[in-house]
Coordinates of C-alpha atoms in Angstrom, one line a residue:
Chain A
M1 CA 6.4 11.1 33.8
R2 CA 4.9 11.6 30.9
D3 CA 0.7 10.6 30.1
V4 CA 1.0 8.8 27.1
I5 CA 3.1 7.2 24.1
V6 CA 1.4 6.1 21.2
V7 CA 3.5 3.6 19.0
G8 CA 2.8 4.3 15.6
A9 CA 1.8 7.5 13.1
G10 CA -0.5 5.8 11.1
G11 CA -4.3 6.0 10.8
G12 CA -5.1 5.4 14.4
G13 CA -2.0 6.8 16.5
A14 CA -2.2 10.1 14.4
V15 CA -5.7 10.3 15.7
I16 CA -5.5 9.5 19.1
A17 CA -2.0 11.4 19.8
K18 CA -4.0 14.2 18.2
E19 CA -7.5 14.1 20.7
L20 CA -5.3 13.3 23.8
A21 CA -3.2 16.1 23.4
C22 CA -5.8 19.0 22.5
R23 CA -7.2 18.2 26.0
G24 CA -3.9 19.0 27.7
L25 CA -1.8 15.0 27.9
D26 CA 1.3 15.1 27.4
V27 CA 2.0 12.5 24.2
L28 CA 4.7 11.1 22.3
L29 CA 4.3 9.5 19.2
L30 CA 6.9 7.1 18.0
E31 CA 6.7 6.2 14.2
A32 CA 9.5 3.7 13.2
G33 CA 9.7 5.2 9.2
P34 CA 10.4 8.4 7.9
R35 CA 8.7 11.5 8.7
F36 CA 7.3 12.7 5.5
A37 CA 7.2 16.8 6.7
D38 CA 7.1 17.5 3.2
P39 CA 5.4 15.9 0.8
E40 CA 6.6 18.3 -2.4
Q41 CA 10.2 17.0 -1.7
D42 CA 9.4 13.5 0.0
W43 CA 7.1 12.1 -2.9
R44 CA 7.1 11.8 -6.6
H45 CA 4.6 10.9 -8.6
F46 CA 6.8 7.9 -10.0
E47 CA 5.6 4.1 -9.0
S48 CA 9.2 3.2 -9.2
D49 CA 10.0 6.2 -6.8
A50 CA 7.1 5.3 -4.5
N51 CA 6.2 1.8 -4.3
N52 CA 9.2 -0.6 -5.4
P53 CA 9.2 -2.9 -2.9
A54 CA 12.7 -2.8 -2.2
S55 CA 13.7 1.1 -2.1
G56 CA 10.8 3.1 -2.8
Y57 CA 9.8 5.5 -0.5
F58 CA 6.6 4.0 0.7
R59 CA 8.2 0.3 1.2
F60 CA 8.0 -1.4 4.9
G61 CA 11.6 -0.5 5.8
P62 CA 13.8 2.8 7.6
A63 CA 14.2 6.0 6.2
D64 CA 17.3 5.4 5.0
R65 CA 16.5 4.2 1.6
S66 CA 20.0 3.1 0.9
R67 CA 19.4 0.4 4.0
P68 CA 17.2 -2.8 2.9
P69 CA 13.4 -3.3 4.1
W70 CA 12.3 -4.9 7.3
V71 CA 11.5 -8.5 6.4
R72 CA 8.3 -10.2 8.1
E73 CA 7.8 -13.7 7.3
L74 CA 4.5 -14.8 6.5
A75 CA 2.8 -18.2 7.8
Q76 CA 1.2 -18.7 4.6
S77 CA 1.3 -17.4 1.4
T78 CA 0.1 -14.3 1.0
L79 CA 0.5 -10.6 0.3
F80 CA -0.4 -7.5 1.9
V81 CA 0.9 -3.9 1.6
Q82 CA 2.9 -2.5 4.6
L83 CA 4.0 1.2 5.0
S84 CA 6.3 3.1 7.1
G85 CA 6.4 6.6 7.9
V86 CA 4.4 9.3 9.3
G87 CA 0.8 8.7 7.6
G88 CA 1.1 4.9 7.6
T89 CA -1.1 3.4 5.0
T90 CA -3.3 6.3 4.7
N91 CA -0.5 7.9 2.6
H92 CA -0.9 5.4 -0.9
Y93 CA -4.5 4.8 -0.5
Q94 CA -7.1 6.7 -2.9
G95 CA -9.2 8.5 0.1
N96 CA -11.7 5.7 0.1
S97 CA -13.5 6.2 3.6
P98 CA -16.9 3.7 4.1
R99 CA -18.1 2.8 7.5
A100 CA -17.6 -1.1 8.8
A101 CA -21.1 -3.2 7.9
P102 CA -23.0 -2.8 10.9
G103 CA -23.5 -6.1 10.4
V104 CA -20.3 -7.4 11.8
F105 CA -21.2 -5.9 15.1
T106 CA -22.5 -7.5 18.3
D107 CA -25.4 -5.1 18.1
Y108 CA -27.0 -5.6 14.7
E109 CA -30.5 -7.1 14.7
G110 CA -31.2 -6.9 11.0
A111 CA -32.8 -9.8 9.5
D112 CA -29.7 -10.8 7.2
R113 CA -27.7 -11.2 10.8
N114 CA -26.8 -14.7 9.8
A115 CA -25.0 -13.7 6.7
Y116 CA -22.1 -12.5 8.6
D117 CA -19.7 -14.0 10.4
I118 CA -21.8 -14.5 13.3
D119 CA -19.5 -16.8 14.9
H120 CA -16.1 -13.5 15.0
L121 CA -18.2 -10.4 15.2
F122 CA -16.2 -7.2 16.8
P123 CA -17.0 -7.0 20.7
F124 CA -18.8 -4.2 20.6
G125 CA -21.7 -2.6 19.2
Y126 CA -21.8 -0.6 15.8
R127 CA -24.0 2.5 17.8
E128 CA -20.9 2.9 20.4
L129 CA -18.5 3.2 17.1
L130 CA -20.9 5.7 15.2
P131 CA -20.1 9.1 17.5
Y132 CA -16.1 8.3 16.5
Y133 CA -16.7 7.9 13.3
D134 CA -18.7 11.0 12.8
W135 CA -16.2 13.2 14.8
V136 CA -13.5 11.7 12.6
E137 CA -15.1 12.1 9.5
H138 CA -16.1 15.7 10.6
T139 CA -12.7 16.2 11.5
L140 CA -10.6 15.1 8.5
P141 CA -13.4 15.7 6.6
V142 CA -15.1 12.6 4.6
E143 CA -17.2 14.0 1.9
T144 CA -19.1 12.9 -1.0
A145 CA -16.5 12.6 -3.6
P146 CA -17.2 13.9 -7.1
M147 CA -16.6 12.5 -10.9
G148 CA -14.0 11.6 -13.1
L149 CA -14.6 9.9 -16.3
K150 CA -14.2 6.5 -14.5
E151 CA -16.8 7.4 -12.3
E152 CA -19.1 8.5 -14.8
I153 CA -18.8 5.2 -16.4
F154 CA -18.9 3.3 -13.5
F155 CA -21.9 4.5 -12.4
R156 CA -23.6 4.0 -15.7
G157 CA -22.6 0.4 -15.1
A158 CA -24.4 0.2 -12.1
Q159 CA -27.2 1.8 -13.1
Q160 CA -27.7 -0.5 -15.8
L161 CA -27.1 -3.3 -13.3
G162 CA -30.1 -2.4 -11.3
L163 CA -28.2 -1.5 -8.2
P164 CA -30.2 1.2 -5.8
V165 CA -28.1 4.2 -4.6
E166 CA -27.1 4.4 -1.3
R167 CA -28.3 7.2 0.2
T168 CA -26.8 6.9 3.9
K169 CA -23.5 6.8 5.7
D170 CA -23.9 3.5 6.9
I171 CA -23.9 0.4 4.6
T172 CA -27.0 -1.2 4.6
R173 CA -27.6 -3.1 1.8
A174 CA -26.4 -4.3 -1.4
A175 CA -26.3 -0.8 -3.7
F176 CA -23.4 1.8 -4.9
R177 CA -23.1 5.0 -4.4
P178 CA -20.4 8.1 -5.1
Q179 CA -18.0 7.1 -2.6
Q180 CA -17.1 9.1 0.7
N181 CA -13.8 9.8 0.8
A182 CA -11.2 11.9 2.7
I183 CA -9.9 14.2 -0.4
L184 CA -10.7 17.9 -0.4
Q185 CA -13.1 19.1 -3.4
P186 CA -12.2 20.6 -6.4
R187 CA -11.9 24.3 -6.3
G188 CA -10.8 26.8 -8.6
N189 CA -8.4 25.1 -11.8
A190 CA -8.3 21.5 -9.6
G191 CA -10.0 19.3 -12.3
R192 CA -10.3 21.6 -15.0
T193 CA -6.7 21.7 -16.7
S194 CA -3.5 19.9 -16.5
D195 CA -1.3 22.8 -17.1
P196 CA 0.8 22.5 -14.2
H197 CA 1.0 26.5 -13.8
R198 CA -2.7 26.7 -13.4
L199 CA -2.7 24.1 -11.0
V200 CA -0.4 26.0 -8.2
F201 CA -2.5 26.9 -4.8
P202 CA -4.3 29.3 -4.3
R203 CA -5.4 29.2 -8.3
A204 CA -6.5 25.3 -7.9
E205 CA -7.8 23.5 -4.2
G206 CA -8.5 20.3 -3.3
C207 CA -8.0 17.6 -5.3
T208 CA -6.5 18.2 -8.8
F209 CA -7.5 14.9 -10.5
C210 CA -3.9 13.6 -11.3
G211 CA -4.9 10.1 -10.2
H212 CA -2.1 9.6 -8.0
C213 CA -3.2 8.8 -4.9
S214 CA -1.3 6.0 -4.1
Q215 CA 2.3 7.0 -4.6
G216 CA 1.6 9.9 -1.9
C217 CA -0.5 13.4 -2.7
F218 CA 1.4 16.6 -2.7
E219 CA -1.6 18.7 -4.5
P220 CA -2.1 21.1 -5.2
L221 CA 1.7 22.8 -6.0
G222 CA 2.6 25.2 -3.5
A223 CA -0.7 24.2 -1.1
P224 CA 0.6 24.5 2.8
I225 CA 0.9 20.9 4.2
N226 CA -2.9 21.0 5.7
L227 CA -4.4 21.6 2.4
K228 CA -3.1 19.0 0.2
A229 CA -5.9 17.4 -1.3
K230 CA -5.6 13.8 0.2
R231 CA -6.2 13.6 3.7
S232 CA -3.6 10.9 4.7
T233 CA -2.9 11.6 8.7
S234 CA 0.3 13.2 7.7
V235 CA -1.0 16.2 6.2
S236 CA -4.3 16.2 8.4
Y237 CA -4.1 14.5 12.1
I238 CA -0.4 15.3 12.3
P239 CA -0.7 19.4 11.4
M240 CA -3.1 19.3 14.2
A241 CA -1.3 16.7 16.6
V242 CA 2.1 19.3 16.8
T243 CA 0.1 22.4 16.9
C244 CA -2.3 21.1 20.0
D245 CA -1.2 24.4 22.2
R246 CA -1.8 27.2 19.3
W247 CA -5.5 26.0 18.4
S248 CA -6.4 23.7 21.3
P249 CA -7.2 25.5 25.1
G250 CA -5.0 24.3 27.5
G251 CA -4.0 21.7 24.9
R252 CA 0.0 20.6 24.1
A253 CA 1.7 19.8 21.3
V254 CA 2.4 16.4 20.6
T255 CA 5.9 15.6 20.8
L256 CA 6.6 13.4 17.2
L257 CA 9.8 11.0 17.0
A258 CA 10.2 9.7 13.1
D259 CA 12.6 7.0 13.0
A260 CA 11.9 5.6 16.3
F261 CA 10.8 1.5 15.5
A262 CA 9.0 0.3 19.0
T263 CA 10.8 -3.3 19.8
R264 CA 9.2 -4.1 23.3
I265 CA 6.9 -3.5 25.9
N266 CA 8.0 -4.3 29.2
T267 CA 6.3 -5.6 32.0
D268 CA 6.0 -6.1 36.0
A269 CA 5.5 -9.3 37.6
Q270 CA 1.8 -9.0 37.5
S271 CA 2.4 -8.6 33.8
I272 CA 1.4 -4.9 33.5
A273 CA 2.9 -3.1 30.5
R274 CA 5.4 -0.5 32.2
S275 CA 7.6 1.2 30.2
I276 CA 8.6 0.8 26.0
T277 CA 11.8 0.4 24.5
W278 CA 12.3 1.5 21.2
R279 CA 15.5 1.7 18.5
V280 CA 16.2 4.7 16.6
G281 CA 17.2 3.6 13.2
T282 CA 20.1 6.2 12.1
T283 CA 21.9 5.5 15.4
G284 CA 20.9 2.4 16.9
E285 CA 20.4 4.1 19.9
I286 CA 18.1 1.9 22.6
I287 CA 16.3 3.8 24.4
T288 CA 13.3 3.0 27.4
E289 CA 10.8 5.0 28.9
E290 CA 8.0 4.6 31.1
P291 CA 4.5 6.3 30.5
H292 CA 1.5 6.3 32.2
V293 CA -0.1 4.8 29.4
I294 CA 1.1 3.1 26.6
V295 CA -1.2 2.9 22.8
L296 CA -0.6 0.8 20.3
T297 CA -1.6 1.9 16.7
S298 CA 0.9 0.4 14.9
S299 CA -1.5 -1.3 12.2
T300 CA -2.8 -5.0 12.1
V301 CA -0.1 -6.4 11.8
E302 CA 2.7 -5.0 14.0
T303 CA 0.6 -4.1 16.6
P304 CA -0.2 -8.1 17.4
R305 CA 3.5 -8.5 16.6
L306 CA 4.8 -6.2 19.5
W307 CA 2.0 -7.4 21.9
F308 CA 3.3 -11.1 21.1
N309 CA 6.9 -10.6 21.0
S310 CA 6.5 -8.8 24.1
G311 CA 5.1 -11.7 25.9
L312 CA 1.8 -9.5 26.9
P313 CA -1.2 -11.8 27.6
N314 CA -4.6 -12.2 25.5
P315 CA -6.8 -13.1 27.8
N316 CA -9.8 -12.6 25.3
G317 CA -8.2 -14.3 22.3
W318 CA -8.3 -10.8 20.5
V319 CA -5.0 -10.4 19.6
G320 CA -4.2 -10.5 16.1
R321 CA -7.6 -11.2 15.2
G322 CA -10.5 -9.0 13.3
L323 CA -7.9 -8.3 10.4
T324 CA -8.8 -5.0 8.6
D325 CA -7.0 -3.6 6.4
H326 CA -7.0 -1.1 3.6
F327 CA -7.2 -3.5 0.3
V328 CA -7.5 -2.9 -3.0
D329 CA -10.8 -3.8 -4.0
A330 CA -11.2 -3.9 -8.2
I331 CA -14.4 -4.4 -10.3
T332 CA -13.7 -6.1 -13.2
G333 CA -16.1 -5.8 -16.5
V334 CA -17.1 -5.3 -19.7
M335 CA -19.0 -2.1 -21.2
P336 CA -20.9 -2.6 -24.2
F337 CA -19.3 0.6 -25.7
D338 CA -15.6 2.2 -25.9
T339 CA -14.7 3.6 -22.6
G340 CA -11.2 5.6 -24.2
S341 CA -7.8 5.2 -22.9
T342 CA -6.8 5.0 -19.6
I343 CA -6.2 8.2 -18.4
W344 CA -4.7 7.9 -14.9
C345 CA -4.1 5.1 -12.9
F346 CA -7.0 5.8 -9.8
G347 CA -10.2 6.8 -9.8
S348 CA -11.0 9.5 -7.2
S349 CA -14.4 8.5 -5.9
L350 CA -15.7 4.9 -7.1
E351 CA -17.3 2.9 -4.3
Chain B
M1 CA 7.1 -7.3 1.5
A2 CA 5.8 -10.5 -0.1
L3 CA 9.0 -10.6 -2.0
L4 CA 11.2 -10.6 1.5
A5 CA 8.5 -12.9 3.1
A6 CA 9.3 -15.3 -0.3
A7 CA 12.6 -15.0 0.3
A8 CA 12.2 -15.8 3.9
A9 CA 10.8 -18.7 3.4
L10 CA 13.5 -19.9 1.2
A11 CA 16.0 -19.1 3.7
R12 CA 14.1 -21.7 6.5
A13 CA 14.3 -24.0 3.3
T14 CA 17.9 -24.3 3.1
D15 CA 17.8 -28.3 3.3
L16 CA 15.4 -28.6 0.2
L17 CA 17.1 -26.1 -1.6
T18 CA 20.7 -28.1 -0.8
S19 CA 18.9 -31.5 -1.7
R20 CA 17.4 -30.4 -5.2
G21 CA 21.2 -29.0 -6.1
W22 CA 19.7 -25.6 -6.1
V23 CA 21.6 -23.9 -3.7
Q24 CA 25.0 -25.3 -5.8
A25 CA 23.6 -24.4 -8.4
A26 CA 23.2 -20.9 -7.1
E27 CA 27.1 -20.8 -6.5
V28 CA 28.4 -21.5 -10.1
A29 CA 26.0 -19.1 -12.0
T30 CA 27.7 -16.9 -14.5
P31 CA 26.1 -13.7 -15.2
D32 CA 24.7 -15.3 -18.8
L33 CA 22.8 -17.9 -17.0
L34 CA 21.1 -15.6 -14.7
H35 CA 20.2 -13.1 -17.9
D36 CA 19.0 -15.8 -20.3
T37 CA 16.6 -17.0 -17.0
F38 CA 15.4 -13.8 -16.2
N39 CA 14.9 -12.9 -19.7
G40 CA 12.9 -16.2 -20.4
L41 CA 10.8 -15.1 -16.9
L42 CA 10.2 -11.8 -18.5
A43 CA 9.3 -13.3 -21.9
F44 CA 6.7 -15.8 -20.1
I45 CA 5.3 -12.5 -17.7
V46 CA 5.1 -9.7 -20.4
P47 CA 5.6 -11.6 -24.1
G48 CA 6.7 -9.2 -26.9
P49 CA 8.9 -10.2 -30.3
D50 CA 12.2 -11.0 -28.6
D51 CA 13.7 -14.1 -29.1
Y52 CA 13.0 -15.6 -25.5
S53 CA 8.8 -14.9 -26.2
V54 CA 9.5 -16.4 -29.9
A55 CA 11.0 -19.4 -28.5
Q56 CA 8.1 -20.0 -25.8
G57 CA 5.8 -19.8 -28.6
V58 CA 3.6 -16.9 -27.4
S59 CA 4.7 -13.5 -28.5
T60 CA 3.6 -10.1 -29.9
V61 CA 4.3 -7.8 -32.2
E62 CA 4.4 -4.8 -29.3
P63 CA 7.6 -4.3 -27.2
G64 CA 7.0 -7.4 -24.2
G65 CA 8.9 -7.3 -20.5
V66 CA 12.8 -8.2 -22.6
D67 CA 12.6 -4.8 -24.6
I68 CA 11.6 -2.6 -21.8
G69 CA 15.1 -3.1 -20.1
V70 CA 14.6 -4.2 -16.5
T71 CA 16.9 -7.5 -16.5
D72 CA 19.8 -6.0 -14.4
I73 CA 17.2 -4.1 -12.5
L74 CA 15.3 -7.1 -11.1
L75 CA 18.5 -8.9 -10.1
A76 CA 20.4 -6.3 -8.5
T77 CA 17.0 -5.5 -6.7
L78 CA 16.2 -9.4 -5.6
D79 CA 20.4 -9.5 -4.0
E80 CA 20.2 -5.9 -2.6
T81 CA 17.1 -6.5 -0.6
T82 CA 18.0 -9.7 0.8
P83 CA 20.7 -9.5 2.4
F84 CA 20.3 -12.3 4.6
L85 CA 20.0 -14.5 1.2
P86 CA 23.1 -14.2 -0.6
Q87 CA 22.7 -14.5 -4.1
F88 CA 18.9 -14.2 -4.1
S89 CA 19.1 -14.0 -7.6
A90 CA 21.0 -16.7 -8.7
T91 CA 18.6 -19.3 -6.1
V92 CA 15.6 -18.1 -8.2
A93 CA 17.3 -19.1 -11.6
G94 CA 18.3 -22.1 -9.5
I95 CA 14.9 -22.6 -8.5
L96 CA 13.2 -22.1 -12.4
N97 CA 16.0 -23.8 -13.9
G98 CA 15.8 -27.0 -11.7
I99 CA 12.2 -27.3 -12.1
A100 CA 12.1 -26.5 -15.9
L101 CA 14.4 -30.2 -16.1
V102 CA 11.4 -31.9 -14.3
V103 CA 9.0 -30.3 -16.5
N104 CA 10.8 -31.2 -19.4
P105 CA 14.5 -33.3 -19.1
S106 CA 15.4 -32.5 -22.5
P107 CA 13.8 -28.8 -23.6
G108 CA 16.2 -28.2 -26.4
G109 CA 16.7 -24.4 -27.5
T110 CA 19.5 -22.3 -28.1
F111 CA 19.6 -20.4 -24.1
L112 CA 21.8 -21.6 -21.1
S113 CA 19.2 -21.8 -19.3
P114 CA 16.5 -24.6 -19.2
F115 CA 13.6 -22.5 -18.1
A116 CA 14.2 -20.2 -21.1
C117 CA 14.4 -23.1 -22.9
L118 CA 10.5 -24.1 -22.4
S119 CA 7.9 -23.3 -24.0
F120 CA 4.9 -21.1 -22.5
A121 CA 2.7 -24.0 -20.9
E122 CA 5.8 -25.2 -19.5
K123 CA 6.9 -22.7 -18.1
A124 CA 3.7 -22.3 -16.0
A125 CA 3.7 -25.8 -15.3
V126 CA 7.1 -24.7 -13.2
F127 CA 5.0 -22.4 -11.4
Q128 CA 2.4 -24.8 -10.6
I129 CA 4.8 -27.3 -9.4
M130 CA 6.7 -24.3 -7.4
D131 CA 2.8 -23.2 -6.0
G132 CA 2.3 -27.0 -4.6
T133 CA 5.4 -26.9 -2.6
D134 CA 5.0 -25.2 0.7
S135 CA 8.7 -23.4 1.1
L136 CA 8.2 -22.3 -2.7
K137 CA 4.9 -21.4 -2.8
P138 CA 5.6 -17.8 -1.6
L139 CA 8.0 -17.2 -4.2
A140 CA 5.6 -18.8 -6.9
G141 CA 3.2 -16.3 -5.5
V142 CA 5.1 -12.7 -5.8
L143 CA 7.7 -13.4 -8.4
P144 CA 5.0 -12.8 -11.4
A145 CA 3.5 -9.7 -9.6
F146 CA 7.3 -8.6 -8.9
V147 CA 8.7 -9.2 -12.3
A148 CA 5.4 -7.5 -13.9
F149 CA 5.9 -4.2 -11.3
F150 CA 8.9 -3.5 -13.4
C151 CA 7.9 -4.1 -16.3
Y152 CA 5.2 -1.5 -16.2
S153 CA 6.7 0.9 -14.2
E154 CA 8.9 3.6 -15.2
A155 CA 11.7 1.3 -13.7
A156 CA 14.0 0.8 -16.9
V157 CA 14.0 4.7 -17.3
F158 CA 13.8 5.5 -13.9
D159 CA 17.2 7.5 -11.8
P160 CA 17.2 7.0 -8.6
V161 CA 19.7 10.2 -7.7
T162 CA 17.8 12.7 -9.8
R163 CA 14.3 10.8 -9.5
S164 CA 13.6 11.8 -12.6
L165 CA 13.1 9.9 -15.9
T166 CA 15.7 9.3 -18.3
G167 CA 13.5 8.5 -21.2
H168 CA 10.0 7.5 -22.1
P169 CA 8.6 4.3 -20.5
I170 CA 8.0 1.8 -22.7
A171 CA 5.3 0.6 -20.8
W172 CA 3.1 3.4 -20.4
D173 CA 2.9 2.9 -24.5
L174 CA 2.0 -0.7 -23.7
S175 CA -1.0 0.2 -21.4
S176 CA -2.2 3.7 -23.1
Y177 CA -1.4 5.5 -19.7
Q178 CA -0.7 9.3 -20.8
G179 CA 1.6 9.3 -18.1
V180 CA 2.5 11.6 -15.0
S181 CA 0.6 14.8 -14.3
D182 CA 0.2 17.3 -11.7
G183 CA -3.9 17.4 -12.5
R184 CA -6.1 16.2 -15.4
N185 CA -9.1 18.1 -16.7
E186 CA -11.5 15.5 -16.0
F187 CA -13.7 17.0 -13.2
L188 CA -17.4 15.9 -14.2
G189 CA -19.6 17.6 -11.5
Y190 CA -21.1 15.2 -9.1
F191 CA -23.8 11.7 -9.5
E192 CA -27.3 13.2 -9.7
N193 CA -25.7 16.4 -7.5
R194 CA -25.2 14.1 -4.9
R195 CA -23.1 16.2 -2.2
E196 CA -24.0 14.2 0.6
V197 CA -25.4 11.2 2.5
R198 CA -26.7 11.1 6.0

């Protein structure tokens, strides 16, 4: 019997799979969408190719792009972004990696405690979470981002408004700072030229300031997959996970199955989860396996969906609550000077 | 994603769609009517110098949604992604034109589509009514964003087979976007030389 089956190879599942496998557990990692094993071949800079809601490679749908995307009915008029595939939504985020506000946890005692939603605090303490933040931030790594033109203008605006500079990893007050992001620092020619011939690894390392984070990062060209600039789990944790046997004493390589859509957690008479069933997208084959442990990390939307559809209990009422998601924070302001044209679509270091 | 949710909401609202005659309208919609309706929608979301923009009373000198040339791609994408709701594009057109006649029973104009004959303010009123109708609210929310995506992306000149462009996207000029690149000469150092936080 396998030790662990992890459902979802995105921001959470890839981390858990790597951490368990490098300690010697036998881990199967299931991912409903595509494998995304070769970013330079799989991805492009064109928004039409990447994020077309119907056929884009970052849609929520099967690996076969000729087939329609998966449908989710929503209880209200809303818009949220789902992405299937190894790496999950870390493939199209901009690397922004802030910590959650301490005020939304049970151990917060700040003077502004009542400014938070104290009726729905996360049911554990911030201090309990900190060691895990530290470890993930070290592993990715998460570092202070450099400036481009947009960042420089933004910082001037923030200073003009009188906002203080945040100097800690933790969020302590209304402030601004260069963002902590999971993008490798620019080195060599990176950020210093737009000539593609000079942006090839190793002449360029880290972020090339291309601005195409949301179409999937495959820069610098020619870099090994684990040295692509933006640290999506598909290029950071997954390469570590599938090679645990080679770099971690006693470790075992994670078995990664893409195109495998988990459809049900099967329980016994006592409502104990015993096995998991998934569907192979290309063949329609239905497979059930019984591991010692099942870990659900298939996003803030799909995890509670699978949980409820499987008839699992919800004794503390937290299934489907506490929704946290990468969302598009945008600030609009009018500057008293010409900021120049729109050179590229996303900034690397705004926070 | 939201588009599919909107389609799913419509699929659940067959009683409403039938009672208002929108299903029947969708079944007899001609290609010309569909083009007219969606051109009217494109002009509403991204006005330009085209006839539809001029007719609605809001036009621009710069190219707009109709000029960009994504009408056929819009129609095809709507239908191909919603196999559970046949003729989704025609249903959307039926809804827009049906509510257009509620907003203005005699819109005049030379277009086949009543929606395309409305003024800009009347088109906004159509969306206001949709936004106030539970089963249409998701569509009202996502349709402008969906149309804008096709206008401002490379959709009109993107070849999905070669995954490359067949021409220069008009939208890049509209937004002063310099286009895709493997990198930019943009590195300006670090804010106040800050390299870490503790």
